[in-house]
């Protein structure tokens, strides 16, 4: 295939956004599942908006987020670097309370799960090119590529998405994590020789993602929040079954 006919990860992201939008139509979900009364068209619109605005934004914005999370990963892997942001541990625990470690872990875990999507996109692009699929992908071509992915990887990807939403619905802990990241940013900005600007921007973008999650989920009560996560998981697993049944029954 010529270079201009190659399917890139950008094309996969664009097609993924389109397919997510199609998958989260309230009337279709209502037919597909026995929706609880709390899951209204407005709730589904919020879920779709969050998917397309933060987990799968347009490609250029996604690149910014991926670079930011790459910087954050260096802090996750280097505990000493993290601790340097808080001074002594006694002070951090006093300032942020006994849930400090839980909040920090939840925040970083949710950001880390976002990065896991990269492997999925790369695999889809490889399969498309192996099958000589040129952009733009049709729905059928996308489904063919999806079907050729390792099913275990797809299930893991869905679990990562569920983990991300699961972290977002714990809004008290999420708010604590946002406050911690605000404190971290201030510390970094005071020591520019130790913490380069791109690291600061990484933390700020991560904080922005979490804050969008907080703004969305804090509008709802605990029951509704959990039902949102459940519907997302059911819908994504339904899509896997739909693709596999469709392809295997046609063969």
Short mmCIF file of N, CA and C in Angstrom, two decimals, residues 38-175:
data_model
loop_
_atom_site.label_atom_id
_atom_site.label_comp_id
_atom_site.label_asym_id
_atom_site.label_seq_id
_atom_site.Cartn_x
_atom_site.Cartn_y
_atom_site.Cartn_z
N UNK A 38 -33.51 5.88 36.34
CA UNK A 38 -32.51 6.94 36.55
C UNK A 38 -31.67 7.21 35.30
N UNK A 39 -31.61 6.24 34.39
CA UNK A 39 -30.81 6.41 33.18
C UNK A 39 -31.69 7.06 32.11
N UNK A 40 -31.63 8.36 32.07
CA UNK A 40 -32.45 9.18 31.17
C UNK A 40 -31.66 9.53 29.90
N UNK A 41 -32.32 10.11 28.90
CA UNK A 41 -31.58 10.57 27.71
C UNK A 41 -30.46 11.55 28.08
N UNK A 42 -30.70 12.39 29.09
CA UNK A 42 -29.68 13.36 29.51
C UNK A 42 -28.45 12.66 30.09
N UNK A 43 -28.70 11.60 30.86
CA UNK A 43 -27.59 10.84 31.44
C UNK A 43 -26.75 10.21 30.33
N UNK A 44 -27.40 9.61 29.34
CA UNK A 44 -26.68 8.98 28.23
C UNK A 44 -25.91 10.03 27.43
N UNK A 45 -26.51 11.20 27.24
CA UNK A 45 -25.79 12.29 26.54
C UNK A 45 -24.54 12.70 27.32
N UNK A 46 -24.64 12.73 28.65
CA UNK A 46 -23.47 13.06 29.47
C UNK A 46 -22.38 12.01 29.33
N UNK A 47 -22.78 10.75 29.33
CA UNK A 47 -21.81 9.65 29.17
C UNK A 47 -21.12 9.76 27.81
N UNK A 48 -21.91 9.99 26.76
CA UNK A 48 -21.35 10.10 25.42
C UNK A 48 -20.40 11.31 25.32
N UNK A 49 -20.83 12.42 25.91
CA UNK A 49 -20.00 13.63 25.89
C UNK A 49 -18.66 13.39 26.59
N UNK A 50 -18.73 12.67 27.72
CA UNK A 50 -17.49 12.40 28.45
C UNK A 50 -16.58 11.47 27.66
N UNK A 51 -17.16 10.45 27.06
CA UNK A 51 -16.39 9.54 26.20
C UNK A 51 -15.66 10.33 25.11
N UNK A 52 -16.42 11.15 24.39
CA UNK A 52 -15.87 11.83 23.21
C UNK A 52 -15.08 13.09 23.56
N UNK A 53 -15.31 13.61 24.74
CA UNK A 53 -14.60 14.83 25.12
C UNK A 53 -13.31 14.58 25.87
N UNK A 54 -13.23 13.44 26.58
CA UNK A 54 -12.05 13.22 27.41
C UNK A 54 -11.35 11.88 27.16
N UNK A 55 -12.10 10.78 27.08
CA UNK A 55 -11.45 9.49 26.85
C UNK A 55 -11.05 9.35 25.38
N UNK A 56 -11.93 9.76 24.48
CA UNK A 56 -11.62 9.70 23.06
C UNK A 56 -11.88 11.04 22.39
N UNK A 57 -11.11 12.07 22.76
CA UNK A 57 -11.27 13.37 22.10
C UNK A 57 -10.73 13.31 20.68
N UNK A 58 -10.88 14.38 19.95
CA UNK A 58 -10.32 14.45 18.60
C UNK A 58 -8.81 14.22 18.67
N UNK A 59 -8.25 13.77 17.59
CA UNK A 59 -6.89 13.21 17.60
C UNK A 59 -5.84 14.17 18.16
N UNK A 60 -5.89 15.43 17.75
CA UNK A 60 -4.86 16.39 18.19
C UNK A 60 -4.90 16.55 19.72
N UNK A 61 -6.11 16.62 20.28
CA UNK A 61 -6.24 16.75 21.73
C UNK A 61 -5.78 15.47 22.41
N UNK A 62 -6.08 14.35 21.77
CA UNK A 62 -5.67 13.05 22.34
C UNK A 62 -4.14 12.96 22.42
N UNK A 63 -3.45 13.48 21.40
CA UNK A 63 -1.99 13.47 21.41
C UNK A 63 -1.45 14.26 22.60
N UNK A 64 -2.08 15.40 22.86
CA UNK A 64 -1.65 16.22 24.01
C UNK A 64 -1.81 15.44 25.31
N UNK A 65 -2.96 14.77 25.45
CA UNK A 65 -3.22 14.01 26.66
C UNK A 65 -2.26 12.85 26.81
N UNK A 66 -1.97 12.17 25.71
CA UNK A 66 -1.06 11.02 25.78
C UNK A 66 0.34 11.45 26.19
N UNK A 67 0.80 12.58 25.66
CA UNK A 67 2.11 13.10 26.06
C UNK A 67 2.10 13.46 27.55
N UNK A 68 0.99 14.05 27.98
CA UNK A 68 0.88 14.42 29.40
C UNK A 68 0.93 13.19 30.29
N UNK A 69 0.21 12.16 29.91
CA UNK A 69 0.16 10.95 30.73
C UNK A 69 1.48 10.21 30.69
N UNK A 70 2.20 10.36 29.57
CA UNK A 70 3.55 9.78 29.51
C UNK A 70 4.45 10.41 30.55
N UNK A 71 4.31 11.72 30.73
CA UNK A 71 5.09 12.42 31.76
C UNK A 71 4.66 11.97 33.16
N UNK A 72 3.34 11.82 33.36
CA UNK A 72 2.83 11.38 34.65
C UNK A 72 3.35 9.99 35.01
N UNK A 73 3.51 9.15 34.00
CA UNK A 73 3.95 7.77 34.24
C UNK A 73 5.32 7.73 34.91
N UNK A 74 6.17 8.71 34.63
CA UNK A 74 7.50 8.72 35.25
C UNK A 74 7.39 8.91 36.76
N UNK A 75 6.35 9.61 37.21
CA UNK A 75 6.16 9.80 38.65
C UNK A 75 5.59 8.53 39.29
N UNK A 76 4.73 7.83 38.55
CA UNK A 76 4.16 6.59 39.07
C UNK A 76 5.26 5.55 39.28
N UNK A 77 6.23 5.54 38.36
CA UNK A 77 7.29 4.52 38.42
C UNK A 77 8.41 4.90 39.38
N UNK A 78 8.45 6.15 39.81
CA UNK A 78 9.55 6.59 40.67
C UNK A 78 8.98 7.18 41.96
N UNK A 79 8.72 6.33 42.96
CA UNK A 79 8.12 6.80 44.22
C UNK A 79 8.87 7.96 44.87
N UNK A 80 10.21 7.94 44.77
CA UNK A 80 10.98 9.03 45.38
C UNK A 80 10.64 10.37 44.75
N UNK A 81 10.40 10.33 43.43
CA UNK A 81 10.06 11.56 42.72
C UNK A 81 8.69 12.07 43.19
N UNK A 82 7.76 11.14 43.42
CA UNK A 82 6.44 11.52 43.92
C UNK A 82 6.56 12.14 45.30
N UNK A 83 7.31 11.48 46.17
CA UNK A 83 7.42 11.95 47.55
C UNK A 83 8.10 13.31 47.62
N UNK A 84 8.97 13.59 46.66
CA UNK A 84 9.62 14.89 46.63
C UNK A 84 8.65 16.02 46.42
N UNK A 85 7.48 15.69 45.87
CA UNK A 85 6.46 16.71 45.63
C UNK A 85 5.67 17.07 46.88
N UNK A 86 5.76 16.23 47.91
CA UNK A 86 4.94 16.44 49.10
C UNK A 86 5.75 16.78 50.34
N UNK A 87 7.06 16.84 50.20
CA UNK A 87 7.89 17.07 51.39
C UNK A 87 7.87 15.82 52.24
N UNK A 88 7.70 15.95 53.52
CA UNK A 88 7.69 14.76 54.37
C UNK A 88 6.29 14.14 54.41
N UNK A 89 6.24 12.83 54.60
CA UNK A 89 4.99 12.09 54.55
C UNK A 89 4.02 12.51 55.66
N UNK A 90 4.54 12.82 56.82
CA UNK A 90 3.67 13.24 57.93
C UNK A 90 2.89 14.49 57.55
N UNK A 91 3.58 15.42 56.89
CA UNK A 91 2.92 16.66 56.46
C UNK A 91 1.84 16.40 55.43
N UNK A 92 2.11 15.49 54.49
CA UNK A 92 1.13 15.16 53.45
C UNK A 92 -0.11 14.52 54.05
N UNK A 93 0.11 13.59 54.98
CA UNK A 93 -1.01 12.91 55.64
C UNK A 93 -1.84 13.90 56.46
N UNK A 94 -1.16 14.84 57.11
CA UNK A 94 -1.87 15.84 57.91
C UNK A 94 -2.71 16.74 57.01
N UNK A 95 -2.15 17.11 55.87
CA UNK A 95 -2.82 18.04 54.97
C UNK A 95 -4.00 17.40 54.24
N UNK A 96 -3.80 16.15 53.76
CA UNK A 96 -4.81 15.53 52.91
C UNK A 96 -5.61 14.42 53.59
N UNK A 97 -5.25 14.07 54.81
CA UNK A 97 -6.05 13.09 55.54
C UNK A 97 -5.61 11.65 55.30
N UNK A 98 -6.29 10.74 56.01
CA UNK A 98 -5.88 9.34 55.98
C UNK A 98 -6.14 8.67 54.64
N UNK A 99 -6.93 9.31 53.75
CA UNK A 99 -7.20 8.73 52.44
C UNK A 99 -6.18 9.19 51.38
N UNK A 100 -5.09 9.80 51.86
CA UNK A 100 -4.10 10.36 50.93
C UNK A 100 -3.63 9.32 49.91
N UNK A 101 -3.17 8.16 50.39
CA UNK A 101 -2.63 7.14 49.48
C UNK A 101 -3.71 6.59 48.56
N UNK A 102 -4.91 6.41 49.10
CA UNK A 102 -6.02 5.90 48.30
C UNK A 102 -6.36 6.88 47.18
N UNK A 103 -6.39 8.16 47.51
CA UNK A 103 -6.70 9.18 46.51
C UNK A 103 -5.64 9.25 45.43
N UNK A 104 -4.40 9.21 45.85
CA UNK A 104 -3.29 9.28 44.89
C UNK A 104 -3.31 8.07 43.96
N UNK A 105 -3.50 6.90 44.55
CA UNK A 105 -3.54 5.67 43.77
C UNK A 105 -4.71 5.67 42.79
N UNK A 106 -5.88 6.11 43.24
CA UNK A 106 -7.07 6.14 42.37
C UNK A 106 -6.87 7.10 41.20
N UNK A 107 -6.29 8.25 41.49
CA UNK A 107 -6.05 9.22 40.43
C UNK A 107 -5.10 8.72 39.38
N UNK A 108 -3.97 8.18 39.82
CA UNK A 108 -2.99 7.69 38.87
C UNK A 108 -3.49 6.45 38.14
N UNK A 109 -4.24 5.59 38.81
CA UNK A 109 -4.77 4.39 38.17
C UNK A 109 -5.75 4.76 37.06
N UNK A 110 -6.58 5.77 37.32
CA UNK A 110 -7.55 6.17 36.31
C UNK A 110 -6.85 6.78 35.09
N UNK A 111 -5.79 7.55 35.33
CA UNK A 111 -5.04 8.12 34.22
C UNK A 111 -4.30 7.04 33.45
N UNK A 112 -3.77 6.07 34.19
CA UNK A 112 -3.02 4.99 33.56
C UNK A 112 -3.92 4.15 32.67
N UNK A 113 -5.17 3.96 33.09
CA UNK A 113 -6.10 3.15 32.29
C UNK A 113 -6.41 3.83 30.97
N UNK A 114 -6.40 5.16 30.96
CA UNK A 114 -6.60 5.92 29.73
C UNK A 114 -5.51 5.60 28.72
N UNK A 115 -4.28 5.49 29.19
CA UNK A 115 -3.15 5.25 28.31
C UNK A 115 -3.25 3.87 27.66
N UNK A 116 -3.93 2.93 28.32
CA UNK A 116 -4.05 1.58 27.78
C UNK A 116 -4.75 1.53 26.44
N UNK A 117 -5.52 2.55 26.10
CA UNK A 117 -6.22 2.59 24.81
C UNK A 117 -5.24 2.65 23.64
N UNK A 118 -4.04 3.14 23.89
CA UNK A 118 -3.05 3.29 22.81
C UNK A 118 -2.76 1.95 22.15
N UNK A 119 -2.63 0.91 22.94
CA UNK A 119 -2.34 -0.42 22.42
C UNK A 119 -3.47 -0.91 21.51
N UNK A 120 -4.70 -0.61 21.92
CA UNK A 120 -5.87 -1.00 21.14
C UNK A 120 -5.84 -0.31 19.77
N UNK A 121 -5.59 0.99 19.76
CA UNK A 121 -5.56 1.74 18.51
C UNK A 121 -4.47 1.23 17.58
N UNK A 122 -3.29 0.99 18.15
CA UNK A 122 -2.15 0.52 17.36
C UNK A 122 -2.49 -0.83 16.71
N UNK A 123 -3.11 -1.72 17.49
CA UNK A 123 -3.47 -3.04 16.96
C UNK A 123 -4.49 -2.94 15.84
N UNK A 124 -5.46 -2.06 16.00
CA UNK A 124 -6.49 -1.87 14.96
C UNK A 124 -5.87 -1.33 13.67
N UNK A 125 -4.94 -0.39 13.80
CA UNK A 125 -4.29 0.18 12.62
C UNK A 125 -3.45 -0.87 11.90
N UNK A 126 -2.74 -1.70 12.65
CA UNK A 126 -1.93 -2.77 12.06
C UNK A 126 -2.80 -3.74 11.28
N UNK A 127 -3.92 -4.13 11.86
CA UNK A 127 -4.83 -5.08 11.20
C UNK A 127 -5.40 -4.46 9.93
N UNK A 128 -5.78 -3.19 9.99
CA UNK A 128 -6.33 -2.51 8.81
C UNK A 128 -5.34 -2.52 7.67
N UNK A 129 -4.08 -2.23 7.96
CA UNK A 129 -3.06 -2.20 6.91
C UNK A 129 -2.72 -3.59 6.40
N UNK A 130 -2.77 -4.57 7.29
CA UNK A 130 -2.51 -5.96 6.88
C UNK A 130 -3.60 -6.44 5.92
N UNK A 131 -4.80 -5.88 6.08
CA UNK A 131 -5.93 -6.25 5.22
C UNK A 131 -6.15 -5.27 4.08
N UNK A 132 -5.17 -4.39 3.86
CA UNK A 132 -5.21 -3.40 2.77
C UNK A 132 -6.47 -2.53 2.82
N UNK A 133 -6.84 -2.14 4.03
CA UNK A 133 -7.99 -1.24 4.21
C UNK A 133 -7.48 0.20 4.18
N UNK A 134 -8.01 0.97 3.26
CA UNK A 134 -7.60 2.37 3.13
C UNK A 134 -8.61 3.26 3.84
N UNK A 135 -8.13 4.36 4.43
CA UNK A 135 -9.05 5.30 5.06
C UNK A 135 -9.85 6.05 4.00
N UNK A 136 -11.07 6.49 4.32
CA UNK A 136 -11.74 6.29 5.62
C UNK A 136 -12.35 4.88 5.72
N UNK A 137 -12.31 4.32 6.92
CA UNK A 137 -12.88 2.99 7.16
C UNK A 137 -14.41 3.03 7.09
N UNK A 138 -14.98 1.99 6.52
CA UNK A 138 -16.43 1.82 6.61
C UNK A 138 -16.76 1.14 7.94
N UNK A 139 -18.03 1.14 8.32
CA UNK A 139 -18.43 0.44 9.54
C UNK A 139 -18.06 -1.04 9.45
N UNK A 140 -18.30 -1.62 8.28
CA UNK A 140 -18.02 -3.05 8.09
C UNK A 140 -16.53 -3.33 8.24
N UNK A 141 -15.70 -2.47 7.67
CA UNK A 141 -14.25 -2.65 7.77
C UNK A 141 -13.78 -2.51 9.22
N UNK A 142 -14.37 -1.54 9.92
CA UNK A 142 -14.02 -1.36 11.34
C UNK A 142 -14.38 -2.62 12.12
N UNK A 143 -15.55 -3.15 11.87
CA UNK A 143 -15.98 -4.37 12.57
C UNK A 143 -15.08 -5.55 12.23
N UNK A 144 -14.64 -5.63 10.98
CA UNK A 144 -13.71 -6.71 10.58
C UNK A 144 -12.41 -6.62 11.37
N UNK A 145 -11.87 -5.42 11.49
CA UNK A 145 -10.62 -5.21 12.24
C UNK A 145 -10.84 -5.52 13.72
N UNK A 146 -11.95 -5.06 14.24
CA UNK A 146 -12.29 -5.30 15.65
C UNK A 146 -12.34 -6.80 15.92
N UNK A 147 -12.94 -7.54 15.01
CA UNK A 147 -13.09 -8.98 15.16
C UNK A 147 -11.74 -9.69 15.14
N UNK A 148 -10.79 -9.14 14.40
CA UNK A 148 -9.47 -9.77 14.27
C UNK A 148 -8.53 -9.42 15.43
N UNK A 149 -8.94 -8.50 16.29
CA UNK A 149 -8.16 -8.21 17.49
C UNK A 149 -8.20 -9.40 18.43
N UNK A 150 -7.18 -9.52 19.28
CA UNK A 150 -7.19 -10.54 20.32
C UNK A 150 -8.35 -10.23 21.28
N UNK A 151 -9.25 -11.19 21.43
CA UNK A 151 -10.45 -10.94 22.24
C UNK A 151 -10.08 -10.60 23.68
N UNK A 152 -9.04 -11.25 24.21
CA UNK A 152 -8.61 -10.98 25.58
C UNK A 152 -8.17 -9.52 25.72
N UNK A 153 -7.52 -8.97 24.67
CA UNK A 153 -7.08 -7.58 24.71
C UNK A 153 -8.29 -6.63 24.68
N UNK A 154 -9.31 -7.01 23.91
CA UNK A 154 -10.52 -6.19 23.86
C UNK A 154 -11.19 -6.14 25.23
N UNK A 155 -11.29 -7.32 25.86
CA UNK A 155 -11.92 -7.39 27.19
C UNK A 155 -11.12 -6.58 28.20
N UNK A 156 -9.78 -6.64 28.09
CA UNK A 156 -8.94 -5.86 28.99
C UNK A 156 -9.15 -4.37 28.77
N UNK A 157 -9.27 -3.99 27.51
CA UNK A 157 -9.51 -2.58 27.17
C UNK A 157 -10.82 -2.10 27.78
N UNK A 158 -11.86 -2.92 27.68
CA UNK A 158 -13.15 -2.57 28.25
C UNK A 158 -13.05 -2.47 29.77
N UNK A 159 -12.28 -3.37 30.37
CA UNK A 159 -12.08 -3.33 31.83
C UNK A 159 -11.36 -2.05 32.23
N UNK A 160 -10.40 -1.60 31.39
CA UNK A 160 -9.69 -0.35 31.67
C UNK A 160 -10.65 0.84 31.63
N UNK A 161 -11.54 0.83 30.65
CA UNK A 161 -12.53 1.91 30.53
C UNK A 161 -13.46 1.90 31.75
N UNK A 162 -13.87 0.69 32.15
CA UNK A 162 -14.73 0.57 33.33
C UNK A 162 -14.01 1.09 34.58
N UNK A 163 -12.71 0.78 34.69
CA UNK A 163 -11.92 1.25 35.83
C UNK A 163 -11.85 2.77 35.86
N UNK A 164 -11.69 3.36 34.67
CA UNK A 164 -11.62 4.82 34.58
C UNK A 164 -12.93 5.44 35.05
N UNK A 165 -14.06 4.93 34.55
CA UNK A 165 -15.35 5.46 34.98
C UNK A 165 -15.60 5.16 36.45
N UNK A 166 -15.16 3.97 36.89
CA UNK A 166 -15.33 3.61 38.29
C UNK A 166 -14.61 4.57 39.22
N UNK A 167 -13.41 5.02 38.81
CA UNK A 167 -12.67 5.99 39.60
C UNK A 167 -13.37 7.35 39.58
N UNK A 168 -13.97 7.68 38.46
CA UNK A 168 -14.63 8.97 38.33
C UNK A 168 -15.88 9.09 39.21
N UNK A 169 -16.61 7.98 39.41
CA UNK A 169 -17.87 8.08 40.15
C UNK A 169 -17.65 8.21 41.66
N UNK A 170 -16.44 7.90 42.14
CA UNK A 170 -16.14 8.12 43.56
C UNK A 170 -15.77 9.59 43.71
N UNK A 171 -16.79 10.45 43.64
CA UNK A 171 -16.53 11.89 43.55
C UNK A 171 -15.84 12.49 44.79
N UNK A 172 -16.13 12.02 46.02
CA UNK A 172 -15.37 12.58 47.16
C UNK A 172 -13.88 12.30 47.05
N UNK A 173 -13.55 11.07 46.66
CA UNK A 173 -12.14 10.72 46.50
C UNK A 173 -11.54 11.45 45.30
N UNK A 174 -12.34 11.61 44.25
CA UNK A 174 -11.89 12.31 43.05
C UNK A 174 -11.55 13.77 43.38
N UNK A 175 -12.40 14.41 44.18
CA UNK A 175 -12.14 15.80 44.57
C UNK A 175 -10.85 15.89 45.39
#
